[in-house]
N, CA, C and O of each residue as an XYZ file, in Angstrom:
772
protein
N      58.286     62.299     48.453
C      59.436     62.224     49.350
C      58.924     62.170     50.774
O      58.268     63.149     51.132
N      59.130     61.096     51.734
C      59.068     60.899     52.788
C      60.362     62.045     53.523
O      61.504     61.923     53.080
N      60.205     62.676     54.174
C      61.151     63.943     54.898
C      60.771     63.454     56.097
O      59.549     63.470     56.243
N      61.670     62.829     57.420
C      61.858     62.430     58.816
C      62.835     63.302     59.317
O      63.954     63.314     58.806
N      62.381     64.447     60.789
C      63.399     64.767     61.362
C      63.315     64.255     62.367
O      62.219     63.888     62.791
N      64.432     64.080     63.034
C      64.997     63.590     64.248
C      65.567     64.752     65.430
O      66.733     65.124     65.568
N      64.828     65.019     65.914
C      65.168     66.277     66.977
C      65.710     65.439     68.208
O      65.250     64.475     68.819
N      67.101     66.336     68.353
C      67.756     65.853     69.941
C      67.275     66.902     70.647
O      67.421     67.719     69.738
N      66.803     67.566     71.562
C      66.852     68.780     72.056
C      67.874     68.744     72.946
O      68.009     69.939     73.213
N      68.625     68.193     73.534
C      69.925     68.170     74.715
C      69.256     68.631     75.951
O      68.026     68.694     75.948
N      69.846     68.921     76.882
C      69.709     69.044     78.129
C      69.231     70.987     77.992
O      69.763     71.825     77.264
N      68.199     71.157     78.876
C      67.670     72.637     79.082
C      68.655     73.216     79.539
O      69.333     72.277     79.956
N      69.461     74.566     79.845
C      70.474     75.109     80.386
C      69.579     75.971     81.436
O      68.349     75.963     81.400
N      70.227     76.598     82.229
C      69.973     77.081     83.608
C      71.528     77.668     83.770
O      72.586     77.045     83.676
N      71.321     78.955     84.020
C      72.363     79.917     84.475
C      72.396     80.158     85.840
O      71.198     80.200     86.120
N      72.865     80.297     86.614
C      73.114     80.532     88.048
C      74.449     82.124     87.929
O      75.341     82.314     87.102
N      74.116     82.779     88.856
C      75.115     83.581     89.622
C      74.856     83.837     90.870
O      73.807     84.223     91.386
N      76.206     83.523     91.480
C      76.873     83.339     93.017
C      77.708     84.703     93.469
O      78.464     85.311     92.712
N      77.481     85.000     94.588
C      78.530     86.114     94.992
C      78.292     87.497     94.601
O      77.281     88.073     95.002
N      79.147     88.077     93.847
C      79.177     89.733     94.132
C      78.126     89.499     92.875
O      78.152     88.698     91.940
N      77.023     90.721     93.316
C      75.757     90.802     91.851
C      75.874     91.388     90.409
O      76.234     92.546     90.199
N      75.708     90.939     89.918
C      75.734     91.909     88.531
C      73.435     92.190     88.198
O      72.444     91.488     88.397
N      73.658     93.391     87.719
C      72.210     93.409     87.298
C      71.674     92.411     85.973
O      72.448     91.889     85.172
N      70.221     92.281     85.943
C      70.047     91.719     84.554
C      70.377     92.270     83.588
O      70.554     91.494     82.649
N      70.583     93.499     83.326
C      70.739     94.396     82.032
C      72.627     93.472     82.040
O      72.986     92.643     81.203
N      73.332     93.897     83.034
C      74.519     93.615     82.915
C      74.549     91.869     82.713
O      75.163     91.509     81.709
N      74.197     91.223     83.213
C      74.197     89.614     82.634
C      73.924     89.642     81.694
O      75.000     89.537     81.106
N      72.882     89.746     80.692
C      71.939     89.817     79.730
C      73.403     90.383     78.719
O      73.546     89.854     77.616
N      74.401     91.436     79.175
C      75.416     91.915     78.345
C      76.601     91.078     78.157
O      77.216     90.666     77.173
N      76.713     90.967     79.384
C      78.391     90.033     79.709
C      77.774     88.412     79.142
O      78.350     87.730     78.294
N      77.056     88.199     79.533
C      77.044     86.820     79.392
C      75.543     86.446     78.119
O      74.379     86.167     78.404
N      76.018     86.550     77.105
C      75.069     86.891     76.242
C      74.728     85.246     75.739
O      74.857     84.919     74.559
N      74.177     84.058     77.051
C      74.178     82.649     76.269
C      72.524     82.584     75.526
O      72.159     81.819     74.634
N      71.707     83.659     76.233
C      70.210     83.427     75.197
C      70.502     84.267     74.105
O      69.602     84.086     73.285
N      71.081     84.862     73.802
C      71.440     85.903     72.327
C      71.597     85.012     71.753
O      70.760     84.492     71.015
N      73.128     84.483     72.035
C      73.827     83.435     70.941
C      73.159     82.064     71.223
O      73.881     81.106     70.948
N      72.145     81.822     71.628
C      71.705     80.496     71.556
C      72.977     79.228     71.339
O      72.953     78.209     70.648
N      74.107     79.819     72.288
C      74.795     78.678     72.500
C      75.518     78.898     74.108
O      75.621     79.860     74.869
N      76.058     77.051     74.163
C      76.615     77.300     75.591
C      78.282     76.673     75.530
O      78.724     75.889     76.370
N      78.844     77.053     74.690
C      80.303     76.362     74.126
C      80.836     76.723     75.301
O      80.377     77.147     76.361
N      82.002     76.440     74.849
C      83.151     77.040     75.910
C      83.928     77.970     75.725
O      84.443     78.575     76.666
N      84.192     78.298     74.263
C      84.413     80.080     73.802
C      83.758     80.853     74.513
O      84.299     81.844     75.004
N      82.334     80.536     74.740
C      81.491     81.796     74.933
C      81.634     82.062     76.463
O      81.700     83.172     76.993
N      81.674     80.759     77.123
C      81.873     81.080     78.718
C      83.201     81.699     78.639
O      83.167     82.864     79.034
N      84.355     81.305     78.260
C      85.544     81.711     78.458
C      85.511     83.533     78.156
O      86.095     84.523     78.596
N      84.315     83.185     77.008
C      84.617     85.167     76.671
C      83.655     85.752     77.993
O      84.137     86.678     78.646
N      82.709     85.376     78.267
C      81.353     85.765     79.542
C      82.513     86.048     80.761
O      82.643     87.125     81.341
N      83.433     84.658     81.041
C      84.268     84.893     82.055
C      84.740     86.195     82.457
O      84.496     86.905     83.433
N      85.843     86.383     80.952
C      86.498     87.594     80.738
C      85.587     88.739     80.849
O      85.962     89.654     81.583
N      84.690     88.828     80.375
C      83.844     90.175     80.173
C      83.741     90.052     81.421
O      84.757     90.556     81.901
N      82.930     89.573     82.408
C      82.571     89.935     83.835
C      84.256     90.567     84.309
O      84.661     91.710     84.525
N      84.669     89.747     84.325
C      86.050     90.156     85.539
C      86.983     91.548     84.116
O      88.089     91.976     84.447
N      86.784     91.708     83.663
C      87.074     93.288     82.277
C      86.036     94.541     82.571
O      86.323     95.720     82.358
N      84.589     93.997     83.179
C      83.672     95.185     83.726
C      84.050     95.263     85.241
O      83.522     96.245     85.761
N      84.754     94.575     86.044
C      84.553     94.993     87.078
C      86.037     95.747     87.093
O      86.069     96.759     87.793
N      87.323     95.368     86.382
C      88.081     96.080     86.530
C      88.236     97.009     85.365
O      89.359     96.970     84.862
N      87.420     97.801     84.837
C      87.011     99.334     84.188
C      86.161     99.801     85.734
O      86.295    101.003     85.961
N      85.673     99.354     86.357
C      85.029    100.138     87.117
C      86.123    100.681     88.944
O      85.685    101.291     89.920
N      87.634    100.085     88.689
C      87.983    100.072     89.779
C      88.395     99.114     90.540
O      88.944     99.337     91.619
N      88.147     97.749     90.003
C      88.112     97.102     91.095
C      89.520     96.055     90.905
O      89.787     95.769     89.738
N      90.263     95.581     91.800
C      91.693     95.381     91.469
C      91.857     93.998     90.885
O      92.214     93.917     89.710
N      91.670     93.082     91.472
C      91.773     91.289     91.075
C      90.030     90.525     90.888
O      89.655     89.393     91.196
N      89.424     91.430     90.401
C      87.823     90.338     90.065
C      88.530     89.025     89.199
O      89.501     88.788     88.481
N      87.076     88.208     89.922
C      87.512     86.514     89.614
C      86.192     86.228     88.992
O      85.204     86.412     89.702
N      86.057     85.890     88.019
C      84.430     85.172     87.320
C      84.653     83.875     86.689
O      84.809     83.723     85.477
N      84.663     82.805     87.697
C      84.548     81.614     87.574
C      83.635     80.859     87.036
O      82.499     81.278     87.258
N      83.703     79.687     86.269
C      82.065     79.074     86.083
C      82.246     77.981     86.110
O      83.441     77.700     86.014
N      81.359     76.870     86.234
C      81.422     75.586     86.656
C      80.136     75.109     85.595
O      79.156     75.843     85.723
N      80.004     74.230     84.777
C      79.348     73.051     84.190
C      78.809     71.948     85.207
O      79.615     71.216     85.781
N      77.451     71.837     85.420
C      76.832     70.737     85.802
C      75.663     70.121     85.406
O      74.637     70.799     85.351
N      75.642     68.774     85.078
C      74.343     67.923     84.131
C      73.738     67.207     85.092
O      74.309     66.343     85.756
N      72.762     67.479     85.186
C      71.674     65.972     85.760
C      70.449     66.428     85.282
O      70.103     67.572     84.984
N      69.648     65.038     85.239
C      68.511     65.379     85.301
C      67.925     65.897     83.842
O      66.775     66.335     83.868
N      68.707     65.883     82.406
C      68.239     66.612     81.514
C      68.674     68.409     81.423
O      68.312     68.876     80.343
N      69.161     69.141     82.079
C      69.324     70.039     82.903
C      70.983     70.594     83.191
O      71.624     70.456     84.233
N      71.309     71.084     82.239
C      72.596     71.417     82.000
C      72.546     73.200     83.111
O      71.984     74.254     82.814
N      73.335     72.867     84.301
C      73.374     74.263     85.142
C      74.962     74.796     84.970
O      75.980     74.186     85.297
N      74.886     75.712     84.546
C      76.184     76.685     84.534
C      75.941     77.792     85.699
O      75.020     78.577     85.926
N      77.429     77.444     86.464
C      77.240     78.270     87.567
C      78.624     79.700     87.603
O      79.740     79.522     88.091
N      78.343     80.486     87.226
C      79.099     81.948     87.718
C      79.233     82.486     89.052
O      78.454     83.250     89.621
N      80.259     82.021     89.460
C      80.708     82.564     91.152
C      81.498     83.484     90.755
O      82.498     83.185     90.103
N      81.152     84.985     91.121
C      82.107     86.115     90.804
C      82.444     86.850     92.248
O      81.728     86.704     93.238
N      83.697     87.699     92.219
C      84.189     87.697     93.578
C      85.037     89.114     92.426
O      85.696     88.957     91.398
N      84.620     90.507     93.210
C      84.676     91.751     92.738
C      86.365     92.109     92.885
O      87.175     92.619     92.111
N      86.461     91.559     94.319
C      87.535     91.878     95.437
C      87.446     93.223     95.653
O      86.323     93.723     95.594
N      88.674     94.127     95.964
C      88.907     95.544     96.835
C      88.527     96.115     95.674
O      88.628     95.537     94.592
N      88.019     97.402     95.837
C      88.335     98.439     94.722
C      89.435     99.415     95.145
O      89.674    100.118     96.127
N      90.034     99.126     93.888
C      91.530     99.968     93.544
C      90.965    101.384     93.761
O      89.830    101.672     93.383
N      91.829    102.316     94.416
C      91.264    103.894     93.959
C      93.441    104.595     94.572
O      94.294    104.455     95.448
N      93.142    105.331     93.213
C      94.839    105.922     92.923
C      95.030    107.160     94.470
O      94.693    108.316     94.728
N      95.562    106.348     94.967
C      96.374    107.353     95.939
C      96.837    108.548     95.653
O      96.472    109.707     95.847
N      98.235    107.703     94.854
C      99.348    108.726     93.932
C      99.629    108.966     93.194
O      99.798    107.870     92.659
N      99.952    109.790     92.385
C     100.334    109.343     90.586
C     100.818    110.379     90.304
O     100.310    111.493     90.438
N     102.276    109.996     89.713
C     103.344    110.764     89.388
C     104.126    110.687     88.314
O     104.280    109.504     88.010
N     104.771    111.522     87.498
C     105.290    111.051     86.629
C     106.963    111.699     86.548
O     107.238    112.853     86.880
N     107.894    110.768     86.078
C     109.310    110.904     87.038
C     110.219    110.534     85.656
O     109.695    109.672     84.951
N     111.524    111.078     85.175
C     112.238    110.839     84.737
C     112.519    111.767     83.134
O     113.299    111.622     82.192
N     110.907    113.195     83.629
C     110.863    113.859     82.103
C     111.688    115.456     82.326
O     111.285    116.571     82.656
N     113.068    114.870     81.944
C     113.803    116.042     82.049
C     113.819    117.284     80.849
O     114.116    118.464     81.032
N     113.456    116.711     79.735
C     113.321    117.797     78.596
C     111.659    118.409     78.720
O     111.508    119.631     78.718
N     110.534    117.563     78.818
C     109.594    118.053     78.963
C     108.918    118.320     80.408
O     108.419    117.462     81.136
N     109.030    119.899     80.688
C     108.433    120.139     82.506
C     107.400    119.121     82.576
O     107.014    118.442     81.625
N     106.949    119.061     83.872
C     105.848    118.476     84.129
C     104.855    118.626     84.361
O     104.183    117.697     84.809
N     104.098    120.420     84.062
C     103.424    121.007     83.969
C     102.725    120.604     82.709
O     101.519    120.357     82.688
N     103.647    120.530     81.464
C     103.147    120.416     80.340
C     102.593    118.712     79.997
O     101.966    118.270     79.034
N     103.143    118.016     81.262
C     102.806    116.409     80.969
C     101.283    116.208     81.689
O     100.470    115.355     81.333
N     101.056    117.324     82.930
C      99.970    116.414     83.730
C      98.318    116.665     83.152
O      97.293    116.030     83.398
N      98.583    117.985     82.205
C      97.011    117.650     81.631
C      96.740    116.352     80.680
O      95.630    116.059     80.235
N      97.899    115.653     80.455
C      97.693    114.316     79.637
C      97.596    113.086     80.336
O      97.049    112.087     79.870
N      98.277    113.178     81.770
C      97.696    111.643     82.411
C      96.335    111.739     83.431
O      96.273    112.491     84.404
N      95.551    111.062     83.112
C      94.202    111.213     83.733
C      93.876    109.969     84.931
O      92.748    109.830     85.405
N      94.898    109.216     85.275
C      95.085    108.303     86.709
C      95.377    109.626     87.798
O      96.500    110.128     87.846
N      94.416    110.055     88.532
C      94.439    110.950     89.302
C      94.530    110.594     90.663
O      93.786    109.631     90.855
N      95.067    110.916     91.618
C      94.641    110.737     92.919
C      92.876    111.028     93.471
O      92.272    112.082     93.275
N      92.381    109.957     94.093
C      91.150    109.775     94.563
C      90.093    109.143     93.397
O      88.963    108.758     93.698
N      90.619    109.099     92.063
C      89.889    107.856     91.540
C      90.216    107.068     91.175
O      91.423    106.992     90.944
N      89.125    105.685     90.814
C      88.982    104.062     90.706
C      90.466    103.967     89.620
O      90.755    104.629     88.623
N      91.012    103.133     90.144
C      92.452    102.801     89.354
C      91.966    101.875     88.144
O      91.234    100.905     88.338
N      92.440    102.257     86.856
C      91.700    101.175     85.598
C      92.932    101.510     84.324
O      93.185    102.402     83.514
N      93.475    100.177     84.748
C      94.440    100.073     83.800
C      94.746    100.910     82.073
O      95.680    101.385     81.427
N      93.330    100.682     81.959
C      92.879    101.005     80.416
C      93.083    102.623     80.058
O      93.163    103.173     78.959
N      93.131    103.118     81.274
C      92.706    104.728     81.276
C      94.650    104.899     81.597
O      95.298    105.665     80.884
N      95.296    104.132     82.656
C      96.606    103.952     82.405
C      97.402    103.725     81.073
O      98.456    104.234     80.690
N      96.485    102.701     80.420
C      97.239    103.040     79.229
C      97.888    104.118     77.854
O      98.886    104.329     77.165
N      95.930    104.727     78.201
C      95.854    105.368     77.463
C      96.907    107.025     78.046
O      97.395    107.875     77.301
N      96.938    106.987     79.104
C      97.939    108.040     79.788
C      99.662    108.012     79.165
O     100.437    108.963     79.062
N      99.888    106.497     78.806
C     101.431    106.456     78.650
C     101.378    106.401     77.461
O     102.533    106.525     77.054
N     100.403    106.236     76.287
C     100.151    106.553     74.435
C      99.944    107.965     74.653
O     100.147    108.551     73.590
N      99.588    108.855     75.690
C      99.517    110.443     75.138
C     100.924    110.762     75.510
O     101.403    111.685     74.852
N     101.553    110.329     76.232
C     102.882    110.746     77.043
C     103.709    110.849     76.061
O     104.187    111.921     75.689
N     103.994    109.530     75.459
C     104.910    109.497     74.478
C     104.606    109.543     72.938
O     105.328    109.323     71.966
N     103.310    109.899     73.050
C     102.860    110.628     71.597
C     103.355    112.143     71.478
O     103.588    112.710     70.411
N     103.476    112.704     72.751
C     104.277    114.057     73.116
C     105.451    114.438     73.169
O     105.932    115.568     73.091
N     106.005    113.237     73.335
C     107.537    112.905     73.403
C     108.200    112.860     71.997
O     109.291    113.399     71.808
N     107.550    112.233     71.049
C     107.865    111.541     69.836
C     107.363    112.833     69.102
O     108.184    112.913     68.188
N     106.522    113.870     68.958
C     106.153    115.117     68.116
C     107.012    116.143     68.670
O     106.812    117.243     68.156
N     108.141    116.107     69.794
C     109.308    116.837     69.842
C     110.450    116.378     69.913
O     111.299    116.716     70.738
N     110.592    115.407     68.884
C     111.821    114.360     68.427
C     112.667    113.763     68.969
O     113.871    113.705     68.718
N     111.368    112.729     70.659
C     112.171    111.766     70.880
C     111.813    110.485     70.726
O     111.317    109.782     71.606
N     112.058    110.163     69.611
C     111.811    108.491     68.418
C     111.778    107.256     69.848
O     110.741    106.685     70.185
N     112.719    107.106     70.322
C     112.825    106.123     70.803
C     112.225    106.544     72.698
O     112.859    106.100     73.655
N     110.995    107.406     72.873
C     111.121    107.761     74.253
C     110.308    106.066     74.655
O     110.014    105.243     73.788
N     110.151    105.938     75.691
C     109.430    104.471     76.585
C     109.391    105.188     78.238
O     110.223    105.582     79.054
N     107.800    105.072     78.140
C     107.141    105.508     79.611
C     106.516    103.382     80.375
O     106.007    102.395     79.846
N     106.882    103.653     81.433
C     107.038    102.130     81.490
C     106.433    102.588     83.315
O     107.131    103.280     84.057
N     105.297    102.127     83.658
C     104.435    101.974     84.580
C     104.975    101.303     86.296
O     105.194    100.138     86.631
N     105.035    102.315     86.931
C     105.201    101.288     88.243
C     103.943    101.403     89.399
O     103.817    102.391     90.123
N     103.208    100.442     89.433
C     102.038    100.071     89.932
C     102.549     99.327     91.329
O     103.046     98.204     91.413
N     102.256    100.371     92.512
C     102.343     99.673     94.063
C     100.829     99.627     94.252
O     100.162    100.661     94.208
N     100.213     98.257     94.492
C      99.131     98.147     95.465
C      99.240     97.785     96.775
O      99.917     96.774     96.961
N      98.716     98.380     97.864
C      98.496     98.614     99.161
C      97.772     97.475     99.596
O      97.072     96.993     98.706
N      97.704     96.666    101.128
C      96.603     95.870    101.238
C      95.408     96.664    101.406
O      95.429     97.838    101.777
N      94.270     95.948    101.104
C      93.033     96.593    101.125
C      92.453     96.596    102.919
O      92.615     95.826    103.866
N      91.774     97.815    102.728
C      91.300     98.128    104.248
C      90.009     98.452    103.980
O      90.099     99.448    103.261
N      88.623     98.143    104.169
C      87.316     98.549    104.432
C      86.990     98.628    103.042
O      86.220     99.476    102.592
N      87.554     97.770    102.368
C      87.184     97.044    100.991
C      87.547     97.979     99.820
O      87.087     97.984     98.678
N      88.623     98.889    100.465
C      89.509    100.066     99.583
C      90.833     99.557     99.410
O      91.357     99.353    100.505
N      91.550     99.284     98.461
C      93.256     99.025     98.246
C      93.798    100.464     97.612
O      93.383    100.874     96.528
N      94.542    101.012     98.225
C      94.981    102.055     97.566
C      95.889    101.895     96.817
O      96.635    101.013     97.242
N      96.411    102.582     95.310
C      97.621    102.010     94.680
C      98.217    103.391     94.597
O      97.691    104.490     94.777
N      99.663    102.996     94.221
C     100.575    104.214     93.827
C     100.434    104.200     92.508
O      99.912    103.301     91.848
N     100.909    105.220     92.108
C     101.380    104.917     90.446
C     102.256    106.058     90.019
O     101.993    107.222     90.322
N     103.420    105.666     89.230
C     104.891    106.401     89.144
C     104.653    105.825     87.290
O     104.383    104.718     86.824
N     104.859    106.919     86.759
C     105.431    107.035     85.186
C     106.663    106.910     85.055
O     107.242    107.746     85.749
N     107.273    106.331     84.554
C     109.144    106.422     84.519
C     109.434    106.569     83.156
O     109.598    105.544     82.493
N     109.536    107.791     82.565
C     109.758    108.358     81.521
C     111.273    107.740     81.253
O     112.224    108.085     81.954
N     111.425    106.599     79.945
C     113.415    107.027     79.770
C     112.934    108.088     78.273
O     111.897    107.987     77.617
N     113.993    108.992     78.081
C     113.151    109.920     77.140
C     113.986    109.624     75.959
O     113.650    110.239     74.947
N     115.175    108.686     75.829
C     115.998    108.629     75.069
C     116.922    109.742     74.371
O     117.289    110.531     75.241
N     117.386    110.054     73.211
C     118.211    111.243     72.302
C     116.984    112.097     71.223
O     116.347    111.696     70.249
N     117.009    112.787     71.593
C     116.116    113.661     70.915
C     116.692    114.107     69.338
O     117.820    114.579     69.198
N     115.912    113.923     68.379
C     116.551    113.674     67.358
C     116.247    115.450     66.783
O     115.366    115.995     67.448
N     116.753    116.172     65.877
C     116.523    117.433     65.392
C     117.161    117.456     64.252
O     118.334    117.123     64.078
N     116.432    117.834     63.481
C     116.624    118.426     61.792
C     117.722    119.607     61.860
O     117.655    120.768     62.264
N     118.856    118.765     61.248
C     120.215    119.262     60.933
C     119.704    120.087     59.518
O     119.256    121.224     59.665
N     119.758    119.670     58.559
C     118.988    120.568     57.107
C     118.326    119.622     56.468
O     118.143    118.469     56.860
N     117.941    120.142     55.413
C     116.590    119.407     54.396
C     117.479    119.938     53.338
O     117.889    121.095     53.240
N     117.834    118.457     52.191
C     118.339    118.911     51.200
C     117.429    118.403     49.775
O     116.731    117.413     49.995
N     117.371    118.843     48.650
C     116.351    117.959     47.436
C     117.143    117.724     46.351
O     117.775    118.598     45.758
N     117.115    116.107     45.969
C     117.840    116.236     44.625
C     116.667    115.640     43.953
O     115.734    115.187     44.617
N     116.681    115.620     42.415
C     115.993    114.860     41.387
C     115.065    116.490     41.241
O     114.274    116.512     40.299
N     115.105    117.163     41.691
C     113.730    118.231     41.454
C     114.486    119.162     39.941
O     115.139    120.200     40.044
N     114.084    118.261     38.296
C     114.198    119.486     37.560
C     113.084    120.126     36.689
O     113.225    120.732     35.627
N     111.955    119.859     37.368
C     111.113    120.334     37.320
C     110.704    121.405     37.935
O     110.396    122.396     37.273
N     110.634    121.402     39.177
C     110.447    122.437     40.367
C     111.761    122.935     41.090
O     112.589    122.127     41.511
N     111.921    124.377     41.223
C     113.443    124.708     41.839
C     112.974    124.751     43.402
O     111.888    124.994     43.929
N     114.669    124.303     44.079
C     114.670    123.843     45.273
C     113.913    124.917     46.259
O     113.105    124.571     47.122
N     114.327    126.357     45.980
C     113.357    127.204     46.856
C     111.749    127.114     46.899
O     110.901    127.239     47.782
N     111.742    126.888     45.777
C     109.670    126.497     45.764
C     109.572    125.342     46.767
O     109.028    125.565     47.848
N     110.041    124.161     46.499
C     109.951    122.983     47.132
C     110.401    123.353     48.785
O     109.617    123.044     49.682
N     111.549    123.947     49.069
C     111.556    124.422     50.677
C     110.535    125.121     51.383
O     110.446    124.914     52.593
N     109.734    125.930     50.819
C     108.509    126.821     51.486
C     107.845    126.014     51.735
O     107.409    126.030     52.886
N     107.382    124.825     50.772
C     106.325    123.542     51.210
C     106.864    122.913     52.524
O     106.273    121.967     53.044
């Protein structure tokens, strides 16, 4: 058997980054094109996202991670212009509308504090403990719903507000517990459980 391969090798790639820095450890993470030994456009689109997803976990309000495709020469250059913008840091943060539950008992659960980096993610996770608290003292239908003021930025700081708006809905409560079908087990055994 005569066996002929035909190798294309395509154009060499060349990465570029422009603008605000990321380290090598952090490129090497976000933008993983020598791992995956590819340069699709999934992967930039996900590289995109990851850059501008690390800069806002760290604070920072509108990051932009752009990239641009260019060929000559054999020489495929992908260029990443990233732009951090202000970093967010929480002014205020309040939570408003929790008339059955004080608000003593709400603030060891939201962790958007005044004087640190504002990050949505940590917001979220503030309004899943809220109304995970809400819902284990029987209000089914409570909805904590976010009001986010950002400030213009001054000396590369944007300060934001942030207001919880608890609606807490009808609090539901166990009228009685009744059992039928039990003739096996009598109803008082089955109530202690």
């Amino acid at each position: 058997v005569d066996l002929t391969l035909s190798v294309e090798p395509g154009p060499r790639v060349e990465i570029d980054f422009q603008g605000d820095p990321l380290s090598t450890s952090e490129r090497n993470l976000l933008v993983p094109i020598a791992r995956e030994r590819s340069v699709d456009e999934d992967l930039l689109e996900d590289s995109k996202f990851g850059i501008e997803r690390h800069f806002r976990d760290r604070g920072y309000c509108i990051p932009r991670a752009d990239y641009q495709r260019s060929e000559s020469s054999g020489v495929l250059r992908v260029t990443f212009t990233i732009a951090r913008g202000p970093q967010c840091v929480v002014e205020q943060a309040d939570v408003a509308g929790n008339a059955s539950i004080p608000s003593v008992d709400l603030a060891p659960l939201v962790r958007t504090r005044a004087g640190l980096p504002f990050n949505e993610s940590t917001l979220g996770a503030d309004i899943a403990r809220i109304q995970s608290l809400y819902r284990q003292r029987g209000f089914a239908a409570v909805n904590v719903s976010p009001q986010i003021d950002r400030r213009d930025a001054q000396a590369g700081v944007a300060p934001v507000r942030v207001r919880l708006e608890v609606a807490e809905g009808v609090r539901s409560v166990i009228q009685s517990v009744s059992f039928e079908g039990n003739a096996a087990v009598d109803t008082d055994t089955l109530r202690k459980a």
